[in-house]
Amino acid sequence: MNKTAVALLICTLSVSLLAGCETKKFFAPTQDTPKTTQPAEQEHQPATSPKPTPDPAMQQGQQQNTPQTVDTKPDSYTVLVNKQYSLPKGYVPADLVSDPTIPFTFTGEAERRMMRKEMAQALGRMFAAAKQDGILLAGVSAYRSHATQEALFNGYVQRDGLEKAKTYSAVPGTSEHETGLAVDVSGADGRCQAEDCFGGTKESNWIVDHAAKYGFIIRYPLGKESITGYQYEPWHLRYVGVKVAQEIAEKGITLEEYYRVVPVAKQEAGK
Ligand SMILES: [Zn+2]
């Protein structure tokens, strides 16, 4: 790595930190986080450059085959939604579908059966492939409206208190379920629905081995709690598309690491 590359790398890291700090400032208890990565990047051009140069983060991204900026577009399949990056107020996905051919652990119509169209097609293909391998998977809960997430979260806060609730449930506006791109799954028998005991089952193992091929990642992996801000959830799958899912799976990273944003826990500790 030459000197320029080192300088670019340092700058990129600084930009990531600044971008994260910017966001945190606006964030915390409410969900309407402005997406403020741009100003920090603009402020952080290399001081020694005689004239404007290409965005260093972008150059870094090209070198590493990873993205240069965090995707905050709510309609994008690769949008980052976490404790720092929330959805715009009032966001509702435009292409939600309820596919009757996708098995769920319950019967009848329900909001939580819905998901975005492309994801539904991918999930249908994945469940069918699992079935061919003798693994029967089913959805437990996919889309949640903002109002639903609010009711759910408030219930958890009443039961466990705010701090505890935040370790396993998302503050309204920061839940991936509100994107229509997340689904909690279990075996078709419905055992261990959204419970730790799902990890290590044959259904869970199959998902670990095959999900990326269909565009899904296990969003909150074991050992990455300090980065994602959530405890291990072997059942929570996030659709990001095949290309990104495969890169994330191959590298054993999280969506936060993919975008090189500050680990959630570091930001929380800095409050
Ligand atoms: Zn979930």
Tab-separated table of C-alpha atoms and ligand atoms in Angstrom:
chain	number	residue	atom	x	y	z
A	1	MET	CA	0.000	0.000	0.000
A	2	ASN	CA	1.540	3.328	-0.970
A	3	LYS	CA	1.371	6.582	0.998
A	4	THR	CA	-1.647	7.882	-0.862
A	5	ALA	CA	-3.534	4.714	-0.195
A	6	VAL	CA	-2.690	4.889	3.508
A	7	ALA	CA	-3.877	8.478	3.637
A	8	LEU	CA	-7.074	7.519	1.918
A	9	LEU	CA	-7.660	4.677	4.315
A	10	ILE	CA	-7.140	6.881	7.377
A	11	CYS	CA	-9.448	9.490	5.948
A	12	THR	CA	-12.075	6.925	5.135
A	13	LEU	CA	-12.011	5.623	8.681
A	14	SER	CA	-12.320	9.161	10.005
A	15	VAL	CA	-15.234	9.792	7.701
A	16	SER	CA	-16.955	6.668	8.993
A	17	LEU	CA	-16.497	7.796	12.556
A	18	LEU	CA	-17.705	11.293	11.839
A	19	ALA	CA	-20.664	10.042	9.874
A	20	GLY	CA	-21.635	7.813	12.752
A	21	CYS	CA	-21.279	10.599	15.312
A	22	GLU	CA	-23.338	12.926	13.186
A	23	THR	CA	-26.138	10.446	13.056
A	24	LYS	CA	-26.025	9.673	16.759
A	25	LYS	CA	-26.430	13.296	17.628
A	26	PHE	CA	-29.834	13.311	16.018
A	27	PHE	CA	-30.853	9.860	16.975
A	28	ALA	CA	-31.427	8.124	20.266
A	29	PRO	CA	-34.965	7.819	21.563
A	30	THR	CA	-36.867	8.843	18.450
A	31	GLN	CA	-36.733	7.377	15.006
A	32	ASP	CA	-36.474	10.246	12.602
A	33	THR	CA	-32.781	10.186	11.915
A	34	PRO	CA	-31.528	12.566	9.246
A	35	LYS	CA	-29.104	10.907	6.877
A	36	THR	CA	-26.096	13.086	7.422
A	37	THR	CA	-23.159	11.204	5.990
A	38	GLN	CA	-22.600	13.695	3.180
A	39	PRO	CA	-21.511	16.802	5.135
A	40	ALA	CA	-18.900	14.853	7.071
A	41	GLU	CA	-17.451	13.488	3.861
A	42	GLN	CA	-17.355	16.902	2.283
A	43	GLU	CA	-15.561	18.338	5.291
A	44	HIS	CA	-13.017	15.622	5.122
A	45	GLN	CA	-11.269	16.029	1.818
A	46	PRO	CA	-7.531	15.412	2.207
A	47	ALA	CA	-5.982	18.702	3.327
A	48	THR	CA	-2.966	18.293	1.085
A	49	SER	CA	-4.872	17.899	-2.169
A	50	PRO	CA	-4.009	20.747	-4.548
A	51	LYS	CA	-7.348	20.408	-6.322
A	52	PRO	CA	-10.581	18.477	-5.822
A	53	THR	CA	-9.996	14.754	-5.941
A	54	PRO	CA	-12.448	11.904	-6.233
A	55	ASP	CA	-14.181	10.998	-2.986
A	56	PRO	CA	-11.570	8.986	-1.052
A	57	ALA	CA	-14.235	6.741	0.394
A	58	MET	CA	-15.312	5.906	-3.126
A	59	GLN	CA	-11.782	5.032	-4.194
A	60	GLN	CA	-11.429	2.846	-1.141
A	61	GLY	CA	-14.692	1.142	-1.950
A	62	GLN	CA	-13.548	0.406	-5.469
A	63	GLN	CA	-10.292	-1.060	-4.259
A	64	GLN	CA	-11.987	-3.292	-1.740
A	65	ASN	CA	-15.046	-4.127	-3.789
A	66	THR	CA	-17.232	-2.792	-1.014
A	67	PRO	CA	-19.540	0.200	-1.045
A	68	GLN	CA	-18.260	3.688	-0.483
A	69	THR	CA	-21.240	5.087	1.361
A	70	VAL	CA	-23.973	3.748	3.557
A	71	ASP	CA	-27.142	2.991	1.654
A	72	THR	CA	-29.922	4.925	3.406
A	73	LYS	CA	-32.505	4.830	0.631
A	74	PRO	CA	-35.506	3.174	2.252
A	75	ASP	CA	-36.631	1.482	-0.976
A	76	SER	CA	-33.224	-0.005	-1.679
A	77	TYR	CA	-32.733	-3.719	-1.067
A	78	THR	CA	-29.410	-2.925	0.573
A	79	VAL	CA	-30.632	-0.134	2.871
A	80	LEU	CA	-28.990	-0.070	6.303
A	81	VAL	CA	-31.511	0.170	9.116
A	82	ASN	CA	-30.208	-0.134	12.645
A	83	LYS	CA	-30.044	1.777	15.927
A	84	GLN	CA	-28.321	4.698	14.192
A	85	TYR	CA	-29.897	4.596	10.774
A	86	SER	CA	-33.667	4.809	10.923
A	87	LEU	CA	-36.353	4.885	8.284
A	88	PRO	CA	-37.930	8.180	7.248
A	89	LYS	CA	-41.077	8.967	9.183
A	90	GLY	CA	-44.150	7.526	7.516
A	91	TYR	CA	-42.238	5.155	5.237
A	92	VAL	CA	-44.344	2.323	3.834
A	93	PRO	CA	-42.901	-0.012	1.172
A	94	ALA	CA	-44.765	0.406	-2.118
A	95	ASP	CA	-44.633	-3.187	-3.318
A	96	LEU	CA	-45.742	-5.287	-0.359
A	97	VAL	CA	-47.304	-8.595	-1.303
A	98	SER	CA	-48.834	-11.481	0.588
A	99	ASP	CA	-47.890	-14.670	-1.251
A	100	PRO	CA	-50.243	-17.512	-0.280
A	101	THR	CA	-47.747	-20.121	-1.500
A	102	ILE	CA	-45.196	-19.178	1.174
A	103	PRO	CA	-45.837	-21.253	4.284
A	104	PHE	CA	-46.173	-19.488	7.618
A	105	THR	CA	-46.570	-20.961	11.079
A	106	PHE	CA	-50.117	-19.593	11.218
A	107	THR	CA	-53.041	-19.548	8.856
A	108	GLY	CA	-55.145	-16.672	7.615
A	109	GLU	CA	-54.384	-13.196	6.399
A	110	ALA	CA	-52.168	-10.979	8.500
A	111	GLU	CA	-49.952	-7.957	8.105
A	112	ARG	CA	-46.944	-10.017	9.167
A	113	ARG	CA	-47.382	-12.247	6.131
A	114	MET	CA	-46.529	-9.356	3.851
A	115	MET	CA	-43.110	-8.544	2.413
A	116	ARG	CA	-41.670	-6.798	-0.596
A	117	LYS	CA	-42.306	-8.499	-3.902
A	118	GLU	CA	-38.746	-9.404	-4.906
A	119	MET	CA	-38.044	-10.765	-1.453
A	120	ALA	CA	-41.212	-12.870	-1.545
A	121	GLN	CA	-40.043	-14.486	-4.773
A	122	ALA	CA	-36.627	-15.189	-3.275
A	123	LEU	CA	-38.085	-16.563	-0.047
A	124	GLY	CA	-40.454	-18.798	-2.007
A	125	ARG	CA	-37.503	-20.213	-3.964
A	126	MET	CA	-35.493	-20.713	-0.786
A	127	PHE	CA	-38.282	-22.522	1.072
A	128	ALA	CA	-38.845	-24.733	-1.988
A	129	ALA	CA	-35.137	-25.608	-2.179
A	130	ALA	CA	-35.091	-26.410	1.542
A	131	LYS	CA	-38.099	-28.668	1.101
A	132	GLN	CA	-36.245	-30.584	-1.595
A	133	ASP	CA	-33.523	-31.203	0.974
A	134	GLY	CA	-36.123	-32.425	3.467
A	135	ILE	CA	-36.091	-29.219	5.496
A	136	LEU	CA	-39.495	-27.637	6.089
A	137	LEU	CA	-39.233	-23.947	6.784
A	138	ALA	CA	-41.970	-21.433	7.521
A	139	GLY	CA	-42.287	-17.740	8.080
A	140	VAL	CA	-43.178	-16.461	11.527
A	141	SER	CA	-43.295	-12.721	10.976
A	142	ALA	CA	-42.268	-10.519	8.051
A	143	TYR	CA	-43.556	-6.960	7.531
A	144	ARG	CA	-44.550	-4.785	10.454
A	145	SER	CA	-46.066	-1.365	10.045
A	146	HIS	CA	-44.680	1.458	12.134
A	147	ALA	CA	-47.805	1.343	14.306
A	148	THR	CA	-47.386	-2.373	14.898
A	149	GLN	CA	-43.728	-1.974	15.832
A	150	GLU	CA	-44.695	0.832	18.176
A	151	ALA	CA	-47.288	-1.279	19.958
A	152	LEU	CA	-44.906	-4.229	20.170
A	153	PHE	CA	-42.006	-2.188	21.491
A	154	ASN	CA	-44.131	-0.340	24.034
A	155	GLY	CA	-45.364	-3.683	25.322
A	156	TYR	CA	-41.779	-4.895	25.792
A	157	VAL	CA	-40.837	-1.664	27.561
A	158	GLN	CA	-43.721	-2.088	29.974
A	159	ARG	CA	-42.669	-5.645	30.683
A	160	ASP	CA	-38.862	-5.338	30.824
A	161	GLY	CA	-38.037	-1.635	30.962
A	162	LEU	CA	-36.561	0.486	28.163
A	163	GLU	CA	-32.901	-0.596	28.298
A	164	LYS	CA	-33.632	-4.314	28.337
A	165	ALA	CA	-36.273	-3.975	25.626
A	166	LYS	CA	-33.794	-2.254	23.341
A	167	THR	CA	-31.462	-5.270	23.399
A	168	TYR	CA	-33.981	-7.478	21.638
A	169	SER	CA	-36.562	-5.186	20.067
A	170	ALA	CA	-36.154	-2.186	17.809
A	171	VAL	CA	-37.243	1.313	18.646
A	172	PRO	CA	-40.066	2.123	16.185
A	173	GLY	CA	-38.573	3.449	12.955
A	174	THR	CA	-35.431	1.348	13.340
A	175	SER	CA	-36.861	-2.124	12.818
A	176	GLU	CA	-35.877	-3.971	9.672
A	177	HIS	CA	-39.341	-5.483	9.715
A	178	GLU	CA	-40.685	-2.050	8.755
A	179	THR	CA	-38.701	-2.222	5.496
A	180	GLY	CA	-40.606	-5.266	4.275
A	181	LEU	CA	-37.200	-6.903	3.727
A	182	ALA	CA	-36.929	-8.956	6.915
A	183	VAL	CA	-38.531	-12.172	8.009
A	184	ASP	CA	-38.332	-14.283	11.119
A	185	VAL	CA	-38.397	-17.954	10.219
A	186	SER	CA	-38.640	-21.285	11.979
A	187	GLY	CA	-39.177	-24.907	11.151
A	188	ALA	CA	-42.651	-25.615	9.809
A	189	ASP	CA	-43.508	-27.320	13.105
A	190	GLY	CA	-43.270	-23.884	14.722
A	191	ARG	CA	-40.940	-24.926	17.523
A	192	CYS	CA	-38.415	-22.342	18.738
A	193	GLN	CA	-40.113	-19.426	17.003
A	194	ALA	CA	-37.887	-16.419	17.554
A	195	GLU	CA	-36.143	-18.264	20.372
A	196	ASP	CA	-32.504	-19.109	20.985
A	197	CYS	CA	-33.250	-22.817	20.681
A	198	PHE	CA	-33.695	-22.325	16.929
A	199	GLY	CA	-29.912	-22.015	16.589
A	200	GLY	CA	-28.288	-25.370	15.847
A	201	THR	CA	-31.479	-27.035	14.619
A	202	LYS	CA	-31.307	-28.683	11.218
A	203	GLU	CA	-33.493	-25.897	9.862
A	204	SER	CA	-31.161	-23.236	11.202
A	205	ASN	CA	-28.095	-25.075	9.886
A	206	TRP	CA	-29.640	-25.324	6.440
A	207	ILE	CA	-30.270	-21.586	6.446
A	208	VAL	CA	-26.666	-20.878	7.452
A	209	ASP	CA	-25.465	-22.945	4.501
A	210	HIS	CA	-27.897	-21.741	1.830
A	211	ALA	CA	-29.487	-18.379	2.633
A	212	ALA	CA	-26.957	-16.235	0.756
A	213	LYS	CA	-27.641	-18.070	-2.488
A	214	TYR	CA	-31.170	-16.659	-2.312
A	215	GLY	CA	-30.123	-13.176	-1.237
A	216	PHE	CA	-30.607	-13.463	2.529
A	217	ILE	CA	-28.238	-12.835	5.421
A	218	ILE	CA	-28.514	-13.801	9.073
A	219	ARG	CA	-28.641	-10.223	10.194
A	220	TYR	CA	-27.686	-10.582	13.870
A	221	PRO	CA	-25.006	-13.270	14.043
A	222	LEU	CA	-23.490	-14.850	17.124
A	223	GLY	CA	-20.460	-12.944	18.383
A	224	LYS	CA	-21.379	-9.730	16.555
A	225	GLU	CA	-23.655	-8.294	19.220
A	226	SER	CA	-21.379	-5.322	19.856
A	227	ILE	CA	-21.476	-4.434	16.172
A	228	THR	CA	-25.153	-4.936	15.374
A	229	GLY	CA	-26.418	-3.885	18.793
A	230	TYR	CA	-28.604	-6.968	19.012
A	231	GLN	CA	-28.302	-10.343	20.604
A	232	TYR	CA	-27.898	-13.385	18.350
A	233	GLU	CA	-31.027	-14.029	16.284
A	234	PRO	CA	-30.555	-17.109	14.110
A	235	TRP	CA	-34.149	-16.738	12.899
A	236	HIS	CA	-34.057	-13.150	11.629
A	237	LEU	CA	-33.262	-13.050	7.921
A	238	ARG	CA	-32.750	-9.932	5.909
A	239	TYR	CA	-33.036	-9.768	2.142
A	240	VAL	CA	-30.202	-7.777	0.542
A	241	GLY	CA	-29.999	-9.456	-2.876
A	242	VAL	CA	-27.733	-12.307	-3.926
A	243	LYS	CA	-24.547	-10.380	-4.679
A	244	VAL	CA	-24.319	-8.540	-1.372
A	245	ALA	CA	-25.556	-11.540	0.633
A	246	GLN	CA	-22.827	-13.723	-0.845
A	247	GLU	CA	-20.112	-11.177	-0.139
A	248	ILE	CA	-21.296	-10.781	3.448
A	249	ALA	CA	-21.514	-14.544	3.963
A	250	GLU	CA	-18.112	-15.220	2.413
A	251	LYS	CA	-16.413	-12.600	4.571
A	252	GLY	CA	-18.355	-13.554	7.707
A	253	ILE	CA	-19.304	-9.945	8.330
A	254	THR	CA	-22.420	-7.974	9.232
A	255	LEU	CA	-24.213	-5.302	7.228
A	256	GLU	CA	-22.590	-2.717	9.531
A	257	GLU	CA	-19.134	-4.048	8.659
A	258	TYR	CA	-20.029	-4.164	4.996
A	259	TYR	CA	-20.654	-0.419	5.124
A	260	ARG	CA	-17.823	0.182	7.617
A	261	VAL	CA	-19.986	2.102	10.031
A	262	VAL	CA	-19.148	2.476	13.688
A	263	PRO	CA	-20.246	-0.496	15.767
A	264	VAL	CA	-23.550	0.216	17.449
A	265	ALA	CA	-22.218	-0.576	20.928
A	266	LYS	CA	-19.428	2.000	20.593
A	267	GLN	CA	-21.951	4.676	19.790
A	268	GLU	CA	-24.195	3.618	22.636
A	269	ALA	CA	-21.276	3.717	25.073
A	270	GLY	CA	-20.438	7.214	23.909
A	271	LYS	CA	-23.838	8.589	24.852
B	1	ZN	ZN	-36.937	-10.244	13.237
